[in-house]
């Protein structure tokens, strides 16, 4: 799977049944929630462009929900969300505090767009926050949640912040240029292990064991027969991801991850790999690691390396005979 690019998201939303934005039935604290509810969230439209700075506008606050089963938040658009910028738990989506959902639960195909808010103090720092209470360092408790194929832009702290969650697959998500990251794109390793101001943060080894990511080796990106190749390196420290690993490749014009370039599976050692899709321009290449297992652990995003300076390849043509 590849070719996902920021800006291609759908409009609409699917949420847990009985949970609404300031209206409709709300389960009592401790009640179980499951199923779906459709809505579209735009904080500026709902509250007015003159909403007070720092006003809490938390579209989906599930922090009090103690039991939930088989829910999805999919194909949604959240835009211009205003919230207290100093409180990183006041996220666009805050999940159950001290509890994990049962069954299969998914946040996928959503667009979180805060890039148009012009005043930084108005912008929300975190799109998705969760503290499920799995506080044992190094734990591998399955969270029963997957966060994948979402688009984020304009969040100015940790766009995805996982704190004491156990194992949460976070994969194939893209981040626009207005997203906070460890910048500039100067081959820094800071994004890999940061605990703040990064696109995705495992706050400690109680989330995804805060596994180290594989990373692209500087100076090894080449174009061979119109295929992009790069040498990938496995981390030598701990906690290491469980092999065989899956690598998701990304392109960025600067310091984020605007375009997903595809996935390479089944790697057990470093070496030269072919990136599934060509990047749109020179820019930089980075990757993210998924460990093996039924509920794989996810690393933070890797350092960047410089892409080839020019990609002049004819478009491919497929002929069905």
Backbone as numpy.savetxt, mean C-alpha at the origin, in Angstrom:
# Nx Ny Nz CAx CAy CAz Cx Cy Cz
0.74 -10.47 -13.06 -0.11 -9.28 -13.06 0.77 -8.04 -13.06
0.43 -7.04 -13.87 1.24 -5.83 -13.91 0.52 -4.72 -14.63
1.24 -3.60 -14.81 0.72 -2.51 -15.59 -0.24 -1.60 -14.86
-0.37 -1.78 -13.53 -1.25 -0.89 -12.79 -0.57 0.46 -12.63
-1.33 1.52 -12.89 -0.77 2.87 -12.84 -1.72 3.78 -12.10
-1.16 4.71 -11.35 -1.98 5.65 -10.59 -2.89 6.41 -11.54
-4.16 6.49 -11.17 -5.12 7.25 -11.96 -6.10 6.40 -12.72
-5.98 5.07 -12.59 -6.86 4.20 -13.35 -7.95 3.57 -12.50
-8.23 4.13 -11.31 -9.18 3.52 -10.38 -10.62 3.74 -10.78
-11.49 2.88 -10.24 -12.92 2.99 -10.49 -13.57 3.85 -9.40
-14.82 4.22 -9.60 -15.57 5.01 -8.63 -16.67 4.11 -8.07
-16.98 4.30 -6.79 -17.95 3.46 -6.12 -17.30 2.89 -4.88
-18.04 2.25 -4.01 -17.45 1.73 -2.80 -18.25 0.56 -2.28
-17.58 -0.34 -1.61 -18.24 -1.45 -0.95 -17.65 -1.55 0.45
-18.49 -1.46 1.47 -18.04 -1.46 2.85 -18.77 -2.51 3.65
-18.41 -2.60 4.94 -19.09 -3.52 5.83 -20.53 -3.08 6.05
-21.45 -4.01 5.96 -22.87 -3.68 6.10 -23.15 -3.10 7.47
-24.04 -2.10 7.51 -24.42 -1.49 8.76 -23.51 -0.39 9.21
-22.42 -0.15 8.50 -21.50 0.92 8.85 -21.63 2.00 7.81
-22.01 3.18 8.22 -22.27 4.25 7.27 -21.50 5.50 7.68
-21.42 6.46 6.76 -20.73 7.72 7.00 -21.71 8.72 7.61
-21.80 8.71 8.94 -22.61 9.70 9.63 -24.11 9.52 9.50
-24.54 8.37 8.99 -25.97 8.17 8.82 -26.25 6.68 8.75
-27.51 6.31 8.96 -27.89 4.92 8.82 -27.59 4.12 10.08
-27.97 2.84 10.09 -27.79 2.01 11.27 -26.32 1.73 11.54
-25.92 1.80 12.80 -24.56 1.51 13.21 -24.62 0.43 14.27
-23.88 -0.67 14.12 -23.93 -1.74 15.12 -23.48 -1.24 16.48
-24.05 -1.81 17.52 -23.60 -1.49 18.86 -22.17 -1.97 19.04
-21.44 -1.35 19.96 -20.05 -1.73 20.18 -20.00 -3.21 20.53
-19.11 -3.93 19.86 -18.97 -5.35 20.09 -19.82 -6.20 19.16
-20.74 -5.58 18.41 -21.56 -6.34 17.48 -20.73 -6.79 16.29
-21.18 -7.87 15.63 -20.45 -8.37 14.47 -20.93 -7.66 13.21
-19.97 -7.34 12.33 -20.31 -6.70 11.07 -19.79 -7.55 9.92
-20.53 -7.61 8.83 -20.10 -8.35 7.65 -20.92 -7.86 6.48
-20.50 -8.19 5.24 -21.28 -7.85 4.07 -20.83 -6.58 3.42
-21.77 -5.86 2.75 -21.40 -4.71 1.94 -22.40 -3.58 2.05
-21.89 -2.39 1.79 -22.71 -1.18 1.71 -22.03 -0.25 0.71
-22.81 0.35 -0.19 -22.22 1.18 -1.23 -22.30 2.66 -0.88
-21.18 3.38 -1.07 -21.16 4.83 -0.90 -19.91 5.39 -1.54
-19.91 6.69 -1.75 -18.74 7.40 -2.26 -18.37 8.46 -1.25
-17.09 8.64 -0.98 -16.65 9.53 0.08 -15.80 10.65 -0.50
-16.24 11.90 -0.32 -15.44 13.06 -0.67 -15.62 14.07 0.45
-14.58 14.24 1.25 -14.72 15.06 2.45 -14.99 16.52 2.13
-14.34 17.06 1.11 -14.57 18.46 0.76 -16.01 18.68 0.33
-16.56 17.78 -0.45 -17.94 17.90 -0.90 -18.91 17.77 0.27
-18.59 16.91 1.23 -19.50 16.67 2.34 -19.46 17.77 3.39
-18.32 18.42 3.57 -18.18 19.34 4.68 -17.98 20.79 4.25
-17.76 21.00 2.97 -17.49 22.34 2.49 -16.01 22.63 2.45
-15.61 23.40 1.45 -14.18 23.68 1.28 -13.61 24.53 2.40
-14.51 25.17 3.19 -14.04 26.00 4.30 -14.09 25.24 5.62
-14.05 23.91 5.56 -14.04 23.12 6.80 -12.86 23.54 7.65
-13.02 23.58 8.96 -11.93 24.04 9.82 -10.70 23.17 9.68
-9.55 23.80 9.69 -8.30 23.06 9.56 -8.17 22.09 10.73
-7.77 20.87 10.39 -7.58 19.87 11.42 -8.86 19.19 11.88
-10.00 19.56 11.28 -11.25 18.91 11.68 -11.19 17.42 11.36
-11.64 16.58 12.28 -11.57 15.14 12.07 -12.64 14.69 11.09
-12.23 14.19 9.96 -13.15 13.66 8.95 -12.66 12.23 8.66
-13.11 11.29 9.48 -12.64 9.92 9.38 -13.74 9.09 8.74
-13.68 8.87 7.43 -14.79 8.24 6.73 -15.17 6.86 7.25
-14.18 6.03 7.57 -14.47 4.67 8.01 -13.72 4.41 9.30
-14.41 4.52 10.41 -13.82 4.29 11.72 -14.39 2.99 12.27
-13.61 1.92 12.13 -14.02 0.61 12.63 -13.25 0.23 13.89
-12.62 1.22 14.51 -11.78 0.92 15.64 -12.52 0.25 16.78
-13.81 0.51 16.92 -14.61 -0.04 18.01 -15.23 -1.39 17.67
-15.12 -1.84 16.42 -15.74 -3.10 16.01 -14.88 -4.26 16.51
-15.43 -5.07 17.37 -14.66 -6.15 17.99 -14.79 -7.48 17.26
-15.79 -7.63 16.41 -15.96 -8.89 15.70 -16.47 -8.59 14.29
-15.79 -9.13 13.29 -16.20 -8.93 11.89 -15.79 -10.14 11.09
-16.51 -10.39 10.01 -16.28 -11.60 9.22 -16.54 -11.33 7.75
-15.58 -11.71 6.91 -15.76 -11.76 5.45 -16.29 -10.44 4.88
-15.52 -9.37 5.08 -15.93 -8.08 4.55 -14.94 -7.60 3.48
-15.40 -6.65 2.69 -14.56 -6.08 1.63 -14.77 -4.58 1.56
-13.70 -3.86 1.32 -13.75 -2.44 0.95 -13.09 -2.38 -0.42
-13.88 -2.28 -1.48 -13.35 -2.45 -2.82 -13.88 -1.38 -3.77
-13.05 -1.05 -4.78 -13.45 -0.16 -5.88 -14.06 1.15 -5.38
-13.43 1.73 -4.35 -13.93 2.95 -3.74 -13.09 4.14 -4.18
-13.64 5.33 -4.01 -12.88 6.56 -4.17 -13.03 7.40 -2.91
-11.91 7.73 -2.28 -11.85 8.62 -1.12 -11.01 9.81 -1.53
-11.56 11.01 -1.46 -10.80 12.17 -1.93 -10.96 13.34 -0.97
-9.90 14.18 -0.93 -9.90 15.43 -0.17 -10.31 15.21 1.29
-9.71 14.22 1.92 -10.06 13.88 3.30 -9.29 14.78 4.26
-10.02 15.51 5.10 -9.40 16.43 6.06 -9.48 15.80 7.45
-8.38 15.85 8.18 -8.34 15.24 9.50 -7.22 15.85 10.30
-7.20 15.61 11.60 -6.14 16.10 12.46 -4.81 15.51 12.00
-3.95 16.34 11.46 -2.71 15.86 10.87 -1.74 15.32 11.90
-1.95 15.65 13.17 -1.01 15.23 14.21 -1.32 13.85 14.76
-2.49 13.31 14.47 -2.89 12.02 15.02 -2.85 10.97 13.93
-1.85 10.09 13.97 -1.67 9.12 12.90 -2.69 7.98 12.96
-3.44 7.88 14.05 -4.48 6.85 14.10 -5.77 7.34 13.47
-5.90 8.64 13.21 -7.10 9.18 12.58 -6.97 9.03 11.07
-7.08 7.79 10.61 -6.85 7.47 9.22 -8.15 7.53 8.41
-8.03 7.55 7.09 -9.20 7.43 6.24 -9.96 6.16 6.58
-9.22 5.05 6.74 -9.80 3.80 7.21 -9.02 3.36 8.45
-9.70 3.33 9.59 -9.09 2.79 10.81 -9.79 1.47 11.12
-9.00 0.41 11.19 -9.55 -0.92 11.41 -9.62 -1.24 12.90
-10.25 -2.38 13.22 -10.54 -2.75 14.61 -9.31 -2.67 15.50
-9.43 -1.97 16.61 -8.35 -1.87 17.57 -8.43 -3.06 18.53
-7.34 -3.82 18.59 -7.28 -4.96 19.49 -8.03 -6.18 19.02
-8.35 -6.25 17.73 -9.09 -7.40 17.21 -8.76 -7.63 15.75
-8.85 -8.89 15.32 -8.65 -9.26 13.91 -9.96 -9.82 13.36
-10.23 -9.59 12.08 -11.45 -10.14 11.49 -11.34 -11.65 11.30
-12.49 -12.28 11.15 -12.54 -13.71 10.84 -12.76 -13.90 9.35
-12.42 -15.08 8.85 -12.68 -15.40 7.46 -11.70 -14.73 6.52
-12.21 -14.22 5.39 -11.40 -13.58 4.35 -11.85 -12.13 4.20
-10.92 -11.19 4.33 -11.26 -9.77 4.33 -10.30 -9.02 3.41
-10.80 -8.00 2.73 -10.05 -7.43 1.62 -10.26 -5.92 1.52
-9.15 -5.21 1.30 -9.18 -3.80 0.89 -8.48 -3.74 -0.46
-9.23 -3.52 -1.53 -8.66 -3.69 -2.87 -9.34 -2.79 -3.89
-8.56 -2.32 -4.85 -9.10 -1.58 -5.98 -9.59 -0.19 -5.65
-9.16 0.36 -4.51 -9.63 1.67 -4.08 -8.67 2.77 -4.51
-9.21 3.98 -4.62 -8.40 5.16 -4.91 -8.51 6.13 -3.73
-7.37 6.44 -3.12 -7.29 7.38 -2.00 -6.54 8.60 -2.52
-7.23 9.72 -2.72 -6.62 10.86 -3.41 -6.74 12.13 -2.58
-5.66 12.51 -1.93 -5.60 13.76 -1.19 -4.66 14.77 -1.83
-4.26 14.52 -3.06 -3.23 15.34 -3.69 -3.68 16.76 -3.97
-4.99 17.00 -4.08 -5.47 18.33 -4.46 -5.59 19.29 -3.29
-5.53 18.80 -2.07 -5.58 19.70 -0.92 -4.32 20.53 -0.88
-4.47 21.84 -0.92 -3.30 22.71 -1.09 -2.60 23.04 0.21
-3.30 22.93 1.34 -2.70 23.28 2.64 -2.26 22.01 3.33
-0.96 21.81 3.55 -0.50 20.55 4.16 -1.19 20.23 5.48
-1.52 21.24 6.27 -2.16 20.99 7.57 -3.54 20.37 7.42
-4.15 20.53 6.25 -5.47 19.95 6.01 -5.40 18.49 5.60
-4.26 18.06 5.15 -4.17 16.73 4.57 -4.08 15.66 5.64
-4.68 14.53 5.34 -4.60 13.42 6.26 -3.24 12.73 6.12
-2.69 12.30 7.24 -1.38 11.68 7.21 -1.40 10.22 6.82
-2.46 9.50 7.19 -2.50 8.05 7.04 -3.80 7.65 6.33
-3.68 6.78 5.35 -4.87 6.28 4.65 -5.46 5.07 5.37
-4.61 4.11 5.75 -5.07 2.89 6.42 -4.24 2.68 7.68
-4.91 2.56 8.83 -4.20 2.31 10.09 -4.86 1.13 10.78
-3.99 0.25 11.36 -4.53 -0.90 12.10 -3.59 -1.30 13.21
-4.17 -1.49 14.39 -3.49 -2.09 15.54 -4.40 -3.18 16.06
-4.13 -4.43 15.67 -5.03 -5.53 16.03 -4.69 -6.16 17.37
-3.60 -5.70 17.99 -3.26 -6.20 19.31 -2.36 -7.42 19.33
-1.88 -7.86 18.16 -0.92 -8.98 18.12 0.46 -8.43 18.44
0.72 -8.25 19.72 1.87 -7.46 20.15 3.17 -8.24 20.28
3.14 -9.58 20.17 4.36 -10.36 20.33 5.31 -10.08 19.16
6.52 -9.65 19.49 7.49 -9.36 18.45 7.83 -10.62 17.68
7.89 -10.50 16.36 8.23 -11.63 15.51 7.09 -12.61 15.29
5.87 -12.26 15.69 4.76 -13.21 15.54 4.38 -13.37 14.07
3.83 -14.53 13.75 3.38 -14.83 12.38 1.89 -15.19 12.38
1.13 -14.56 13.26 -0.31 -14.80 13.33 -0.98 -14.24 12.08
-1.76 -15.06 11.39 -2.46 -14.60 10.19 -3.52 -13.57 10.56
-3.50 -12.44 9.87 -4.43 -11.35 10.17 -5.80 -11.54 9.53
-5.88 -12.39 8.52 -7.10 -12.59 7.73 -7.48 -11.36 6.91
-6.50 -10.49 6.63 -6.73 -9.29 5.84 -5.69 -9.19 4.74
-6.13 -8.76 3.55 -5.23 -8.48 2.43 -5.49 -7.06 1.96
-4.40 -6.30 1.72 -4.49 -4.93 1.18 -3.75 -4.94 -0.14
-4.48 -4.83 -1.26 -3.82 -5.00 -2.55 -4.49 -4.16 -3.64
-3.66 -3.79 -4.64 -4.15 -3.16 -5.87 -4.89 -1.84 -5.62
-4.44 -1.08 -4.61 -5.01 0.23 -4.33 -4.10 1.33 -4.88
-4.67 2.53 -5.03 -3.93 3.70 -5.48 -4.00 4.78 -4.41
-2.86 5.35 -4.06 -2.78 6.36 -3.01 -2.04 7.58 -3.53
-2.45 8.76 -3.07 -1.69 9.97 -3.38 -2.06 11.06 -2.37
-1.06 11.81 -1.96 -1.30 13.00 -1.15 -1.29 12.80 0.35
-0.96 11.61 0.84 -0.88 11.40 2.28 0.53 11.73 2.75
0.63 12.42 3.88 1.92 13.04 4.20 2.60 12.46 5.44
2.19 11.27 5.88 2.91 10.59 6.96 3.23 9.18 6.48
2.58 8.18 7.06 2.71 6.81 6.57 1.39 6.44 5.91
1.37 6.31 4.62 0.11 6.07 3.92 -0.57 4.80 4.43
0.19 3.72 4.60 -0.31 2.49 5.21 0.53 2.25 6.45
-0.10 2.22 7.63 0.63 2.00 8.88 0.06 0.79 9.60
0.87 -0.25 9.75 0.48 -1.48 10.43 1.22 -1.55 11.76
0.46 -1.70 12.84 1.04 -1.71 14.19 0.47 -2.90 14.95
1.32 -3.89 15.24 0.89 -5.08 15.99 -0.26 -5.79 15.29
-0.03 -6.19 14.05 -1.10 -6.78 13.23 -0.88 -8.24 12.88
0.29 -8.80 13.17 0.58 -10.11 12.61 0.86 -9.99 11.13
0.48 -11.02 10.38 0.83 -11.09 8.96 -0.25 -10.47 8.09
0.10 -9.43 7.33 -0.84 -8.76 6.44 -0.22 -8.66 5.05
-0.69 -9.41 4.05 -0.21 -9.20 2.69 -0.60 -7.81 2.18
0.40 -7.01 1.85 0.20 -5.66 1.30 0.95 -5.65 -0.03
0.24 -5.66 -1.15 0.92 -5.90 -2.42 0.27 -5.15 -3.58
1.12 -4.84 -4.54 0.71 -4.24 -5.82 -0.02 -2.91 -5.63
0.26 -2.19 -4.54 -0.31 -0.86 -4.34 0.62 0.19 -4.94
0.05 1.23 -5.53 0.85 2.29 -6.15 0.62 3.61 -5.42
1.63 4.49 -5.49 1.65 5.72 -4.72 2.05 6.88 -5.62
1.23 7.93 -5.64 1.50 9.09 -6.47 2.59 9.98 -5.93
2.97 10.96 -6.71 4.14 11.79 -6.40 3.92 12.72 -5.21
2.67 12.94 -4.80 2.40 13.79 -3.63 2.39 12.99 -2.33
2.76 11.72 -2.41 2.82 10.86 -1.23 4.13 11.07 -0.49
4.06 11.07 0.85 5.26 11.18 1.66 6.09 9.90 1.53
7.39 10.06 1.31 8.30 8.92 1.27 9.67 9.39 1.73
10.57 8.45 1.86 11.95 8.80 2.16 12.58 9.28 0.86
12.84 10.56 0.75 13.29 11.15 -0.50 14.52 12.00 -0.22
15.27 12.43 -1.23 14.99 12.20 -2.64 15.34 10.78 -3.08
15.05 10.51 -4.32 15.32 9.17 -4.85 16.81 9.06 -5.16
17.58 8.84 -4.12 19.03 8.84 -4.27 19.64 7.51 -3.81
18.92 6.44 -4.10 19.37 5.09 -3.73 19.36 4.88 -2.23
18.66 5.72 -1.51 18.62 5.59 -0.05 17.96 4.29 0.38
18.44 3.73 1.47 17.84 2.53 2.03 16.79 2.86 3.08
16.57 4.14 3.35 15.71 4.52 4.47 14.28 4.00 4.32
13.76 3.97 3.10 12.39 3.52 2.90 12.21 2.08 3.35
13.25 1.28 3.28 13.16 -0.14 3.57 12.84 -0.44 5.03
13.32 0.39 5.94 13.19 0.09 7.37 12.60 1.23 8.17
12.10 2.27 7.52 11.59 3.44 8.22 10.41 3.07 9.13
10.27 3.80 10.22 9.11 3.65 11.09 8.16 4.84 10.98
8.50 5.80 10.14 7.62 6.94 9.88 7.98 7.54 8.52
7.06 8.35 8.01 7.30 9.08 6.76 7.75 8.17 5.62
7.01 7.10 5.42 7.26 6.17 4.32 5.93 5.73 3.75
5.95 5.17 2.55 4.70 4.81 1.88 3.94 3.73 2.64
4.66 2.70 3.06 4.09 1.63 3.87 5.02 1.38 5.03
4.45 1.25 6.23 5.27 1.04 7.43 4.75 -0.15 8.22
5.63 -1.13 8.45 5.44 -2.12 9.50 6.11 -1.52 10.74
5.31 -1.13 11.72 5.85 -0.32 12.82 6.88 -1.05 13.66
6.78 -2.39 13.73 7.74 -3.19 14.47 7.70 -4.61 13.92
8.46 -5.52 14.52 8.44 -6.91 14.07 7.16 -7.62 14.47
6.24 -6.93 15.14 4.91 -7.49 15.41 3.98 -7.34 14.20
4.45 -6.70 13.15 3.69 -6.59 11.89 4.56 -7.11 10.76
4.11 -8.19 10.11 4.86 -8.79 9.00 6.31 -9.09 9.39
6.55 -9.24 10.70 7.91 -9.42 11.24 8.85 -8.30 10.79
8.30 -7.26 10.17 9.11 -6.18 9.57 10.26 -6.79 8.77
9.88 -7.73 7.88 10.90 -8.44 7.10 11.69 -7.47 6.24
12.94 -7.81 6.02 13.78 -7.04 5.11 13.38 -7.34 3.68
13.47 -6.35 2.83 13.11 -6.56 1.44 14.32 -6.93 0.59
14.09 -7.70 -0.44 15.08 -7.80 -1.51 15.16 -6.42 -2.15
16.21 -6.18 -2.92 16.37 -4.84 -3.52 17.13 -4.94 -4.83
16.92 -3.97 -5.72 17.66 -3.95 -7.00 19.09 -3.43 -6.77
20.03 -4.00 -7.47 21.43 -3.58 -7.32 21.70 -2.38 -8.20
22.32 -1.39 -7.61 22.61 -0.15 -8.32 23.48 -0.40 -9.54
23.13 0.26 -10.64 23.94 0.17 -11.85 23.75 -1.07 -12.68
22.71 -1.87 -12.37 22.53 -3.13 -13.11 21.31 -3.14 -14.01
20.57 -2.03 -14.09 19.38 -2.00 -14.94 19.82 -1.86 -16.39
19.41 -2.80 -17.20 19.78 -2.78 -18.62 18.57 -3.11 -19.48
18.64 -2.69 -20.74 17.61 -3.00 -21.71 18.20 -3.98 -22.71
17.70 -5.20 -22.74 18.21 -6.26 -23.60 17.07 -6.76 -24.48
17.21 -6.53 -25.80 16.16 -6.95 -26.73 14.78 -6.43 -26.29
14.77 -5.18 -25.87 13.55 -4.50 -25.42 12.91 -5.19 -24.21
13.74 -5.81 -23.40 13.29 -6.32 -22.10 14.17 -5.69 -21.02
13.51 -5.21 -19.98 14.25 -4.57 -18.89 14.74 -5.63 -17.91
16.05 -5.64 -17.68 16.64 -6.59 -16.76 17.35 -5.86 -15.63
17.36 -6.50 -14.45 18.00 -5.90 -13.28 18.48 -7.03 -12.37
19.59 -6.80 -11.70 20.07 -7.76 -10.71 19.39 -7.46 -9.38
18.75 -8.48 -8.79 18.11 -8.33 -7.50 18.96 -9.03 -6.44
18.96 -8.46 -5.25 19.82 -8.93 -4.17 18.95 -9.31 -2.98
19.21 -10.49 -2.42 18.51 -10.92 -1.21 19.17 -10.31 0.02
18.40 -9.91 1.02 19.01 -9.33 2.21 19.82 -10.37 2.96
20.88 -9.91 3.62 21.73 -10.82 4.39 21.42 -10.78 5.88
20.66 -9.78 6.31 20.33 -9.66 7.73 19.02 -10.33 8.07
18.53 -10.04 9.26 17.27 -10.58 9.73 16.39 -9.42 10.22
15.08 -9.65 10.20 14.33 -10.86 9.81 14.20 -10.96 8.29
14.59 -12.10 7.76 14.56 -12.31 6.31 13.21 -12.87 5.90
12.75 -12.55 4.69 11.50 -13.15 4.19 11.68 -14.63 3.92
10.59 -15.37 4.07 10.63 -16.81 3.83 10.65 -17.08 2.33
11.62 -17.87 1.89 11.73 -18.22 0.47 10.87 -19.46 0.18
10.47 -19.61 -1.10 10.71 -18.70 -2.22 9.88 -17.42 -2.10
10.45 -16.32 -2.58 9.79 -15.03 -2.44 9.15 -14.60 -3.74
8.24 -13.65 -3.63 7.61 -12.99 -4.77 8.04 -11.53 -4.74
8.47 -11.02 -5.89 8.90 -9.62 -5.99 7.94 -8.84 -6.88
7.45 -7.72 -6.37 6.67 -6.78 -7.17 7.57 -5.62 -7.56
7.60 -5.29 -8.85 8.45 -4.23 -9.37 7.63 -2.97 -9.62
8.27 -1.82 -9.37 7.60 -0.52 -9.52 8.52 0.45 -10.23
7.88 1.39 -10.93 8.60 2.52 -11.53 8.16 3.79 -10.81
9.12 4.71 -10.63 8.80 6.03 -10.10 9.59 7.09 -10.84
8.98 8.24 -11.02 9.70 9.37 -11.62 10.63 10.00 -10.60
10.36 9.76 -9.30 11.18 10.39 -8.27 11.41 9.53 -7.07
10.45 9.53 -6.11 10.70 8.87 -4.84 9.54 8.04 -4.33
8.53 7.76 -5.18 7.39 6.97 -4.70 7.30 5.66 -5.50
6.11 5.33 -5.99 5.92 4.09 -6.76 4.66 4.24 -7.58
4.75 5.02 -8.66 3.55 5.38 -9.41 3.00 4.26 -10.27
3.85 3.35 -10.73 3.41 2.32 -11.68 3.93 0.96 -11.25
3.02 -0.01 -11.20 3.39 -1.40 -10.93 3.80 -2.05 -12.25
4.99 -2.61 -12.27 5.55 -3.18 -13.51 5.42 -4.69 -13.58
4.72 -5.29 -12.63 4.51 -6.72 -12.69 5.18 -7.46 -11.55
4.98 -8.77 -11.54 5.37 -9.63 -10.43 6.22 -10.78 -10.93
7.27 -11.08 -10.17 8.12 -12.24 -10.44 8.05 -13.16 -9.22
7.70 -14.42 -9.44 7.48 -15.35 -8.33 8.56 -16.42 -8.25
8.63 -17.06 -7.09 9.42 -18.28 -6.92 10.92 -18.10 -6.84
11.41 -16.95 -6.37 12.85 -16.71 -6.29 13.41 -17.23 -4.96
14.53 -17.92 -5.04 15.20 -18.42 -3.84 16.59 -17.82 -3.67
17.12 -17.19 -4.70 18.41 -16.53 -4.60 18.46 -15.35 -5.56
19.37 -14.42 -5.26 19.49 -13.24 -6.10 20.07 -13.56 -7.46
20.01 -12.56 -8.35 20.53 -12.72 -9.71 19.78 -11.81 -10.66
20.01 -12.00 -11.95 19.36 -11.18 -12.97 17.94 -11.66 -13.23
17.00 -10.75 -13.19 15.61 -11.07 -13.52 15.13 -10.11 -14.59
14.13 -10.53 -15.32 13.48 -9.68 -16.32 12.23 -9.07 -15.71
12.16 -7.74 -15.74 10.98 -7.03 -15.23 9.83 -7.29 -16.21
8.67 -7.72 -15.72 7.59 -8.14 -16.64 7.15 -7.09 -17.65
7.13 -5.80 -17.26 6.68 -4.77 -18.18 7.67 -3.61 -18.21
7.72 -2.92 -19.34 8.63 -1.79 -19.48 8.09 -0.58 -18.74
8.95 0.20 -18.11 8.52 1.43 -17.45 8.17 2.49 -18.48
7.40 3.51 -18.09 6.97 4.52 -19.06 8.04 5.55 -19.41
9.08 5.68 -18.58 10.12 6.69 -18.82 11.37 6.29 -18.05
12.39 7.14 -18.04 13.65 6.76 -17.40 13.48 6.60 -15.89
13.44 7.62 -15.11 13.10 7.51 -13.70 13.91 6.49 -12.92
13.19 5.76 -12.03 13.83 4.83 -11.10 13.01 3.55 -10.99
13.69 2.48 -10.56 13.06 1.19 -10.34 13.21 0.83 -8.86
12.16 0.25 -8.27 12.25 -0.27 -6.91 11.36 -1.51 -6.83
11.41 -2.22 -5.72 10.58 -3.41 -5.60 10.08 -3.58 -4.17
9.22 -4.57 -3.99 8.68 -4.95 -2.69 8.64 -6.46 -2.63
8.89 -7.03 -1.45 9.02 -8.47 -1.29 7.82 -9.05 -0.56
7.34 -10.20 -1.05 6.33 -11.01 -0.36 6.98 -12.36 -0.03
6.91 -12.74 1.25 7.42 -14.05 1.63 6.46 -15.15 1.21
6.86 -16.38 1.42 6.02 -17.51 1.04 5.05 -17.84 2.18
4.02 -18.61 1.85 3.04 -19.01 2.85 1.63 -18.67 2.43
0.64 -19.25 3.14 -0.76 -19.01 2.81 -1.15 -17.56 3.02
-0.59 -16.92 4.04 -0.80 -15.49 4.28 0.59 -14.86 4.32
1.14 -14.53 3.15 2.54 -14.09 3.09 2.79 -12.76 3.79
3.99 -12.65 4.36 4.43 -11.40 4.95 4.87 -10.43 3.85
4.69 -9.15 4.09 5.07 -8.13 3.12 6.12 -7.21 3.70
7.11 -6.90 2.89 8.13 -5.94 3.30 7.65 -4.52 3.00
8.40 -3.57 3.49 8.25 -2.19 3.03 8.89 -2.09 1.65
8.80 -0.91 1.03 9.32 -0.74 -0.32 10.84 -0.58 -0.28
11.49 -1.05 -1.33 12.95 -1.04 -1.37 13.51 0.32 -1.74
14.82 0.40 -1.68 15.55 1.55 -2.23 15.29 1.65 -3.73
15.61 2.77 -4.32 15.47 2.94 -5.77 16.83 2.83 -6.45
16.80 2.41 -7.71 17.99 2.46 -8.56 17.60 3.13 -9.87
18.56 3.72 -10.52 18.29 4.48 -11.74 17.93 3.56 -12.89
16.85 3.89 -13.57 16.42 3.15 -14.75 17.30 3.52 -15.94
17.20 2.77 -17.02 17.91 3.13 -18.24 17.44 4.49 -18.72
18.31 5.20 -19.40 18.01 6.59 -19.77 17.02 6.72 -20.91
16.88 5.67 -21.70 15.98 5.76 -22.85 15.38 4.40 -23.16
14.08 4.40 -23.47 13.40 3.17 -23.86 12.73 3.41 -25.20
13.37 2.95 -26.25 12.84 3.13 -27.61 12.54 1.76 -28.18
11.39 1.24 -27.81 10.98 -0.08 -28.27 9.67 0.02 -29.02
9.56 -0.65 -30.16 8.30 -0.62 -30.89 7.22 -1.32 -30.10
5.97 -0.90 -30.25 4.89 -1.58 -29.54 4.74 -3.01 -30.03
4.43 -3.91 -29.11 4.26 -5.31 -29.48 2.92 -5.49 -30.18
2.87 -6.42 -31.13 1.66 -6.72 -31.88 1.38 -8.21 -31.78
0.18 -8.56 -31.35 -0.23 -9.96 -31.29 -1.21 -10.24 -32.41
-0.97 -11.32 -33.12 -1.83 -11.73 -34.24 -2.43 -13.09 -33.93
-3.75 -13.16 -33.86 -4.45 -14.42 -33.63 -4.69 -15.12 -34.96
-4.21 -16.31 -35.08 -4.39 -17.08 -36.32 -5.45 -18.14 -36.15
